[in-house]
Amino acid sequence: MRLRDCRSIAFALLFALPIAPLAFVASCGGGIHGGGASSRVVVGGIDLPATATREETVPLELAAGGRLRLATPWGRIDVLEAPAGSPPELRASFEARGRNAEEAKAVLERFKLARTGSGGSLSFALEGEPLVVRDGLSSAGLSAQVAYTARVPAGVHVELDSKSGALVCEGAFASALASSSYGPIEVRGTRGDVRAKSSSGNIELADVAGAVDARTDYGKVVAKRVEGASVSIASSSGSLEASEVRAPKFEAKTSYGAIALEDVQGAVVAESSSGNVRAQRLAGASARLRSGYGSITVEDAAGEFALSTSSGAIRASAIRGSVDAESSYGGVSVEGVLDGAKARSSSGHVSVHAVPGSKLTGTWELRSGYGKVDAALPSDFAFDLDAETNYGSVTCDFAVLLEAGYKAKDGHLRGRVGDGGAKLVLRSSSGAISVKRSD
């Protein structure tokens, strides 16, 4: 979803007294417009119904390899790739509030655009002093806000900083650095590294070719069609989504949100303290998925998988590779072309279904404290079986050659299937155990 062009209603540069002097940065001018009333704002008990606005257009001496930095305390920033042959420029839109049109204009006249830098590296910010007003026992410092729209060539390095506005960076830029305290961030098409940080807004990244580090405290992060050396997305309380990602190292971490991954290639680490974790079409050397209090679902994926949750169910299907799965208070179900399987649950049902093409190497281990344990294996599997339950039965569809001197008893079966070799260990404290053919 694209961010819409809308003005921030925060006008947060309106501070209640006592006030410390505000120092932003400085330069530029322009004609003042308006003075009419718009949506009402009350600050420090003072009603500010009037608005004054001003716009300035600044030509930019920028080419590929240059750097543009835009900063505003309150306001939206849009940086777009300029069409070929179009001169780079910056449009700054100023706005101020007051009790009447004259006061709003007076506030606006106190602020200007500051330009620093040269040689292909430019920086713009807002400079001015608040107008202190009093109304009875109430007082406030009134300040302006500025929003930017810049059109710059491809290959420029872009840095954006706003305390409360939305940030949009769209184009084949060399890199993008975006920071907003209370606004969403959208980055599209960057041909280099991206770093995005928001305290409370959502972050959306798409069509990025470079390393990515995107973090928000109270929003969600979405990454689509990203290819880079590493991709890291994080949120303290929001959900995380990633699709069509190619990175040797991928990391997704959230404290109170769900994680959804689709078509991710690379070594994956995904952790949620309390949300569900779902992954489809993963391909890489390894994947470690963990949830504190949620379920884990993996579908149509290849690699070595380590799956763990404290209280949710684990379901892994159409797996190509090995699985090590553990749940404290949920069931564990694994299915696929497997070359390794370990599945454990303290109180849930444990089931492993190895389809033809699987290989039993090393030791496969299935355990449940208070649930059933089921293993379904191809008919051509050869293994050493060791199955035991304290309060249940053990059944096996395979012919088992018992060890010399071994006496079969209820709840316990140990012997060789076929030529033996690899070990299949099955344990349950109080549930039934079954070994069946999967073909």
Coordinates of C-alpha atoms in Angstrom, one line a residue:
M1 CA 0.0 0.0 0.0
R2 CA 1.4 3.4 -1.0
L3 CA 1.5 6.2 1.4
R4 CA -1.0 8.9 0.5
D5 CA 0.0 12.6 0.2
C6 CA -1.5 14.1 3.3
R7 CA -0.5 16.9 5.7
S8 CA 0.4 16.0 9.2
I9 CA -2.2 17.2 11.7
A10 CA 0.2 17.1 14.5
F11 CA 1.6 20.6 14.1
A12 CA 3.7 19.4 16.9
L13 CA 6.1 22.4 16.8
L14 CA 3.6 24.0 19.1
F15 CA 5.0 23.9 22.6
A16 CA 3.5 24.8 25.9
L17 CA 5.6 27.0 28.2
P18 CA 7.9 27.0 29.9
I19 CA 9.9 26.7 26.6
A20 CA 13.6 26.3 25.9
P21 CA 14.9 28.2 22.9
L22 CA 14.6 26.1 19.7
A23 CA 17.5 26.0 17.3
F24 CA 17.0 24.2 14.0
V25 CA 19.3 25.2 11.0
A26 CA 18.9 28.2 8.4
S27 CA 18.4 30.0 5.0
C28 CA 15.8 30.8 2.1
G29 CA 12.6 32.9 1.8
G30 CA 9.4 33.1 -0.1
G31 CA 5.9 34.5 -0.3
I32 CA 3.3 33.9 2.4
H33 CA -0.2 32.7 1.4
G34 CA -3.5 32.0 3.2
G35 CA -4.3 33.1 6.7
G36 CA -7.7 31.4 6.5
A37 CA -9.1 29.0 9.1
S38 CA -8.8 25.2 8.8
S39 CA -9.1 22.4 11.3
R40 CA -8.9 23.7 14.8
V41 CA -5.9 23.1 17.0
V42 CA -5.6 23.9 20.7
V43 CA -2.2 24.1 22.4
G44 CA -1.6 25.0 26.0
G45 CA -5.3 25.9 26.3
I46 CA -5.0 28.4 23.4
D47 CA -7.2 27.9 20.3
L48 CA -5.3 28.3 17.0
P49 CA -7.8 28.2 14.2
A50 CA -5.8 30.2 11.6
T51 CA -3.3 28.8 9.1
A52 CA -0.6 30.5 7.0
T53 CA 1.4 28.7 4.3
R54 CA 4.4 29.3 2.1
E55 CA 6.1 27.3 -0.7
E56 CA 9.7 27.6 -2.0
T57 CA 11.3 25.7 -4.8
V58 CA 15.1 25.3 -4.7
P59 CA 17.2 23.9 -7.6
L60 CA 19.6 21.2 -6.5
E61 CA 23.1 20.7 -7.8
L62 CA 23.1 16.9 -7.5
A63 CA 24.3 14.0 -9.7
A64 CA 24.8 10.3 -9.2
G65 CA 27.1 9.7 -6.2
G66 CA 26.0 12.9 -4.5
R67 CA 24.2 13.1 -1.1
L68 CA 20.9 14.8 0.0
R69 CA 19.9 15.1 3.6
L70 CA 16.4 16.5 4.5
A71 CA 15.4 17.1 8.1
T72 CA 12.2 18.4 9.6
P73 CA 10.9 18.4 13.2
W74 CA 7.3 17.9 11.9
G75 CA 6.3 17.2 8.4
R76 CA 6.3 14.7 5.5
I77 CA 9.2 14.0 3.2
D78 CA 9.0 12.6 -0.3
V79 CA 12.1 11.9 -2.4
L80 CA 11.4 10.7 -5.9
E81 CA 13.7 9.8 -8.8
A82 CA 13.6 12.6 -11.3
P83 CA 12.7 11.7 -14.9
A84 CA 15.7 11.7 -17.3
G85 CA 16.5 15.2 -18.4
S86 CA 14.5 16.8 -15.6
P87 CA 16.5 19.2 -13.4
P88 CA 16.7 18.2 -9.7
E89 CA 14.7 20.4 -7.4
L90 CA 13.4 20.6 -3.9
R91 CA 9.9 22.0 -3.0
A92 CA 9.5 23.0 0.6
S93 CA 6.0 23.6 2.0
F94 CA 5.8 25.6 5.2
E95 CA 2.8 25.9 7.5
A96 CA 2.1 27.7 10.8
R97 CA -0.8 28.2 13.2
G98 CA -2.1 31.2 15.0
R99 CA -5.1 32.7 16.8
N100 CA -5.8 34.8 13.7
A101 CA -4.4 35.2 10.2
E102 CA -1.9 37.9 11.2
E103 CA -0.5 35.9 14.0
A104 CA -0.1 32.8 11.8
K105 CA 1.8 34.9 9.3
A106 CA 4.0 36.3 12.0
V107 CA 4.9 32.8 13.1
L108 CA 5.6 31.7 9.5
E109 CA 7.9 34.7 8.9
R110 CA 10.1 33.6 11.8
F111 CA 11.2 30.4 10.0
K112 CA 13.2 29.7 7.0
L113 CA 15.0 26.9 5.2
A114 CA 18.6 26.3 6.1
R115 CA 20.9 25.0 3.4
T116 CA 24.4 23.7 4.1
G117 CA 27.0 21.7 2.2
S118 CA 28.5 21.9 -1.3
G119 CA 30.3 19.7 -3.9
G120 CA 27.4 17.4 -4.4
S121 CA 26.5 17.0 -0.7
L122 CA 23.5 19.1 0.4
S123 CA 21.6 19.4 3.6
F124 CA 18.3 21.2 4.3
A125 CA 16.6 21.8 7.6
L126 CA 14.2 24.3 9.3
E127 CA 15.5 27.3 11.3
G128 CA 13.7 29.8 13.4
E129 CA 12.5 31.0 16.8
P130 CA 9.0 30.2 18.2
L131 CA 6.6 33.1 18.8
V132 CA 5.6 33.2 22.4
V133 CA 1.9 34.0 23.0
R134 CA -0.2 34.3 26.1
D135 CA -4.0 34.1 26.5
G136 CA -5.1 34.6 30.1
L137 CA -3.2 32.1 32.2
S138 CA -2.2 30.0 29.2
S139 CA 1.0 30.5 27.2
A140 CA 2.6 28.6 24.3
G141 CA 5.5 28.9 21.8
L142 CA 4.2 28.7 18.2
S143 CA 6.5 27.2 15.5
A144 CA 6.2 26.4 11.9
Q145 CA 6.5 23.0 10.2
V146 CA 7.9 22.1 6.8
A147 CA 7.3 19.3 4.4
Y148 CA 9.5 18.4 1.5
T149 CA 9.1 17.0 -2.0
A150 CA 12.4 16.4 -3.8
R151 CA 13.1 15.1 -7.3
V152 CA 16.7 13.9 -7.7
P153 CA 18.8 11.8 -10.1
A154 CA 19.3 8.0 -9.7
G155 CA 22.5 7.1 -7.8
V156 CA 22.1 9.8 -5.1
H157 CA 22.5 8.8 -1.4
V158 CA 19.4 9.9 0.5
E159 CA 19.0 10.7 4.2
L160 CA 15.6 11.6 5.7
D161 CA 14.7 12.6 9.2
S162 CA 11.4 13.6 10.6
K163 CA 10.1 13.6 14.2
S164 CA 6.5 12.9 13.2
G165 CA 6.0 12.8 9.5
A166 CA 5.8 10.1 6.9
L167 CA 8.9 9.4 4.8
V168 CA 8.8 8.2 1.2
C169 CA 11.9 7.3 -0.8
E170 CA 11.2 6.0 -4.3
G171 CA 13.8 5.5 -6.9
A172 CA 17.1 3.9 -7.9
F173 CA 19.1 5.7 -5.3
A174 CA 22.6 4.6 -4.1
S175 CA 21.4 4.2 -0.5
A176 CA 18.6 5.3 1.8
L177 CA 18.7 6.2 5.5
A178 CA 15.3 7.1 6.9
S179 CA 14.3 7.9 10.5
S180 CA 10.9 9.0 11.9
S181 CA 9.8 9.1 15.5
Y182 CA 6.0 9.1 14.8
G183 CA 5.5 8.3 11.2
P184 CA 5.5 5.5 8.6
I185 CA 8.4 4.9 6.2
E186 CA 8.3 3.6 2.7
V187 CA 11.4 2.8 0.6
R188 CA 11.1 1.5 -3.0
G189 CA 13.6 0.7 -5.7
T190 CA 16.8 1.6 -3.9
R191 CA 19.9 0.1 -5.5
G192 CA 22.0 0.1 -2.3
D193 CA 21.8 -0.4 1.4
V194 CA 18.7 0.7 3.3
R195 CA 18.4 1.6 7.0
A196 CA 15.0 2.6 8.3
K197 CA 13.9 3.4 11.9
S198 CA 10.6 4.5 13.3
S199 CA 9.5 4.7 16.9
S200 CA 5.8 4.0 16.2
G201 CA 5.2 3.8 12.4
N202 CA 5.0 1.0 9.9
I203 CA 7.9 0.4 7.6
E204 CA 7.5 -0.9 4.0
L205 CA 10.4 -1.9 1.8
A206 CA 10.1 -3.1 -1.8
D207 CA 12.4 -3.8 -4.8
V208 CA 15.5 -3.1 -2.9
A209 CA 19.0 -4.3 -4.0
G210 CA 21.2 -3.9 -1.0
A211 CA 21.6 -4.8 2.7
V212 CA 18.5 -3.9 4.8
D213 CA 18.1 -3.0 8.5
A214 CA 14.5 -1.9 9.3
R215 CA 13.3 -1.5 12.9
T216 CA 10.1 0.0 14.5
D217 CA 9.0 0.0 18.1
Y218 CA 5.2 0.0 17.6
G219 CA 4.5 -0.8 14.0
K220 CA 4.8 -3.5 11.5
V221 CA 7.6 -4.1 8.9
V222 CA 7.0 -5.5 5.4
A223 CA 9.8 -6.4 3.1
K224 CA 9.1 -7.5 -0.5
R225 CA 11.4 -8.3 -3.4
V226 CA 14.7 -7.6 -1.5
E227 CA 18.1 -8.9 -2.5
G228 CA 21.2 -8.1 -0.4
A229 CA 24.1 -9.3 1.7
S230 CA 21.9 -9.3 4.8
V231 CA 18.3 -8.5 5.7
S232 CA 17.2 -7.7 9.2
I233 CA 13.7 -6.6 10.2
A234 CA 12.5 -6.1 13.8
S235 CA 9.6 -4.7 15.8
S236 CA 9.0 -4.5 19.5
S237 CA 5.2 -5.1 19.2
G238 CA 4.3 -5.3 15.5
S239 CA 4.0 -8.0 13.0
L240 CA 6.8 -8.8 10.4
E241 CA 6.3 -9.9 6.8
A242 CA 8.8 -10.8 4.2
S243 CA 8.4 -12.3 0.7
E244 CA 10.7 -12.9 -2.3
V245 CA 13.8 -12.1 -0.2
R246 CA 17.3 -13.3 -1.3
A247 CA 20.0 -12.8 1.3
P248 CA 22.8 -15.1 2.7
K249 CA 21.5 -13.9 6.2
F250 CA 17.9 -13.1 7.0
E251 CA 16.7 -12.1 10.5
A252 CA 13.2 -11.3 11.8
K253 CA 12.5 -10.6 15.4
T254 CA 9.5 -9.2 17.3
S255 CA 8.4 -9.2 20.9
Y256 CA 4.6 -9.1 20.5
G257 CA 3.7 -9.8 16.9
A258 CA 3.4 -12.5 14.3
I259 CA 5.9 -13.4 11.7
A260 CA 5.0 -14.4 8.1
L261 CA 7.7 -15.5 5.6
E262 CA 7.3 -16.5 2.0
D263 CA 9.8 -17.4 -0.6
V264 CA 12.9 -16.5 1.4
Q265 CA 16.3 -17.8 0.4
G266 CA 19.2 -17.8 2.8
A267 CA 20.0 -18.7 6.4
V268 CA 16.9 -17.7 8.4
V269 CA 16.4 -16.7 12.0
A270 CA 12.8 -15.8 13.0
E271 CA 11.8 -15.2 16.6
S272 CA 8.7 -13.9 18.3
S273 CA 8.2 -13.8 22.0
S274 CA 4.4 -14.3 21.8
G275 CA 3.2 -14.4 18.2
N276 CA 2.7 -17.1 15.7
V277 CA 5.5 -17.9 13.1
R278 CA 4.6 -19.0 9.6
A279 CA 7.0 -19.8 6.8
Q280 CA 6.4 -21.0 3.3
R281 CA 8.9 -21.8 0.5
L282 CA 12.1 -21.3 2.5
A283 CA 15.3 -22.4 0.8
G284 CA 18.7 -22.1 2.5
A285 CA 21.3 -23.9 4.5
S286 CA 19.3 -23.5 7.8
A287 CA 16.3 -21.9 9.4
R288 CA 15.7 -21.3 13.1
L289 CA 12.2 -20.4 14.0
R290 CA 11.1 -19.8 17.6
S291 CA 8.1 -18.5 19.4
G292 CA 7.5 -18.0 23.1
Y293 CA 3.7 -18.4 23.2
G294 CA 2.6 -19.1 19.6
S295 CA 2.4 -21.8 17.0
I296 CA 5.0 -22.5 14.3
T297 CA 4.0 -23.5 10.8
V298 CA 6.5 -24.4 8.0
E299 CA 5.3 -25.5 4.5
D300 CA 7.1 -26.4 1.3
A301 CA 10.6 -25.7 2.6
A302 CA 14.2 -27.0 2.2
G303 CA 17.1 -27.0 4.6
E304 CA 17.9 -27.8 8.2
F305 CA 15.1 -26.6 10.5
A306 CA 15.3 -25.9 14.2
L307 CA 11.7 -25.2 15.5
S308 CA 10.8 -24.4 19.1
T309 CA 7.9 -23.0 21.0
S310 CA 7.0 -22.9 24.7
S311 CA 3.2 -23.4 24.4
G312 CA 2.1 -23.7 20.8
A313 CA 1.8 -26.4 18.2
I314 CA 4.5 -27.1 15.6
R315 CA 3.5 -28.2 12.1
A316 CA 6.1 -28.8 9.3
S317 CA 4.9 -30.2 6.0
A318 CA 6.4 -30.8 2.6
I319 CA 9.9 -30.5 4.1
R320 CA 13.0 -31.4 2.2
G321 CA 15.8 -31.8 4.8
S322 CA 16.1 -32.3 8.5
V323 CA 13.9 -31.1 11.4
D324 CA 14.6 -30.6 15.1
A325 CA 11.3 -29.5 16.7
E326 CA 10.3 -29.0 20.3
S327 CA 7.2 -27.8 22.0
S328 CA 6.6 -27.6 25.7
Y329 CA 2.7 -27.6 25.6
G330 CA 1.7 -28.4 22.1
G331 CA 1.7 -31.1 19.5
V332 CA 4.5 -31.6 17.0
S333 CA 3.8 -32.8 13.4
V334 CA 6.6 -33.3 10.8
E335 CA 6.1 -34.5 7.2
G336 CA 8.3 -34.6 4.1
V337 CA 11.4 -36.0 2.4
L338 CA 13.5 -36.2 5.6
D339 CA 17.1 -37.0 6.2
G340 CA 16.9 -36.2 9.9
A341 CA 14.1 -35.9 12.5
K342 CA 14.0 -35.0 16.2
A343 CA 10.6 -34.1 17.6
R344 CA 9.8 -33.6 21.3
S345 CA 6.7 -32.4 23.2
S346 CA 6.2 -32.3 27.0
S347 CA 2.5 -32.9 26.7
G348 CA 1.4 -33.1 23.1
H349 CA 1.1 -35.7 20.3
V350 CA 4.3 -36.2 18.3
S351 CA 4.1 -37.4 14.7
V352 CA 6.7 -37.8 12.0
H353 CA 5.7 -38.9 8.5
A354 CA 8.7 -39.6 6.3
V355 CA 7.7 -40.0 2.6
P356 CA 9.6 -42.2 0.1
G357 CA 12.9 -40.6 -0.8
S358 CA 13.7 -40.0 2.9
K359 CA 16.9 -41.3 4.4
L360 CA 17.3 -42.5 8.0
T361 CA 20.8 -41.5 9.0
G362 CA 22.2 -41.0 12.4
T363 CA 19.6 -41.1 15.2
W364 CA 15.9 -40.1 14.8
E365 CA 14.3 -39.4 18.1
L366 CA 10.6 -38.8 18.9
R367 CA 9.5 -38.1 22.5
S368 CA 6.4 -37.1 24.3
G369 CA 5.7 -36.7 28.0
Y370 CA 2.0 -37.1 28.0
G371 CA 1.0 -37.9 24.4
K372 CA 1.1 -40.4 21.6
V373 CA 4.2 -40.9 19.4
D374 CA 3.6 -41.9 15.8
A375 CA 6.3 -42.6 13.2
A376 CA 5.4 -43.4 9.5
L377 CA 8.4 -44.6 7.5
P378 CA 9.0 -45.9 3.9
S379 CA 9.0 -49.6 3.5
D380 CA 12.7 -49.7 2.5
F381 CA 13.9 -48.2 5.7
A382 CA 16.4 -50.2 7.7
F383 CA 17.0 -49.2 11.3
D384 CA 17.5 -50.3 14.9
L385 CA 14.3 -49.7 16.8
D386 CA 14.1 -48.7 20.5
A387 CA 10.5 -47.9 21.6
E388 CA 9.3 -47.6 25.1
T389 CA 6.2 -46.2 26.9
N390 CA 5.4 -46.4 30.6
Y391 CA 1.6 -46.4 30.2
G392 CA 0.6 -47.4 26.7
S393 CA 1.2 -49.9 23.9
V394 CA 3.8 -50.2 21.2
T395 CA 2.8 -51.4 17.7
C396 CA 5.0 -51.8 14.6
D397 CA 4.1 -52.6 11.0
F398 CA 7.7 -53.7 10.2
A399 CA 9.1 -57.1 10.9
V400 CA 11.4 -56.7 13.9
L401 CA 14.3 -59.0 14.6
L402 CA 14.6 -59.1 18.4
E403 CA 18.0 -59.1 20.1
A404 CA 19.3 -62.4 21.5
G405 CA 18.0 -62.8 25.0
Y406 CA 15.6 -59.9 24.7
K407 CA 12.2 -60.6 26.2
A408 CA 9.4 -58.5 24.7
K409 CA 7.1 -56.9 27.1
D410 CA 4.1 -54.5 27.1
G411 CA 5.2 -51.0 26.4
H412 CA 8.7 -51.9 25.2
L413 CA 10.0 -53.1 21.8
R414 CA 13.7 -53.2 20.8
G415 CA 15.2 -54.9 17.8
R416 CA 16.4 -54.6 14.2
V417 CA 14.4 -53.8 11.1
G418 CA 16.0 -54.9 7.8
D419 CA 19.7 -54.6 8.0
G420 CA 19.5 -52.1 10.9
G421 CA 22.1 -49.4 11.3
A422 CA 20.6 -46.0 12.0
K423 CA 18.6 -45.7 15.3
L424 CA 15.0 -44.8 15.8
V425 CA 14.3 -43.9 19.4
L426 CA 10.6 -43.5 20.5
R427 CA 9.6 -42.5 24.0
S428 CA 6.4 -41.6 25.8
S429 CA 5.7 -41.4 29.5
S430 CA 2.0 -42.2 29.2
G431 CA 0.9 -42.5 25.5
A432 CA 0.8 -45.2 22.8
I433 CA 3.6 -45.6 20.3
S434 CA 3.1 -46.7 16.7
V435 CA 5.5 -47.4 13.8
K436 CA 3.7 -47.6 10.4
R437 CA 4.6 -47.7 6.7
S438 CA 4.2 -44.4 4.9
D439 CA 3.9 -46.0 1.4

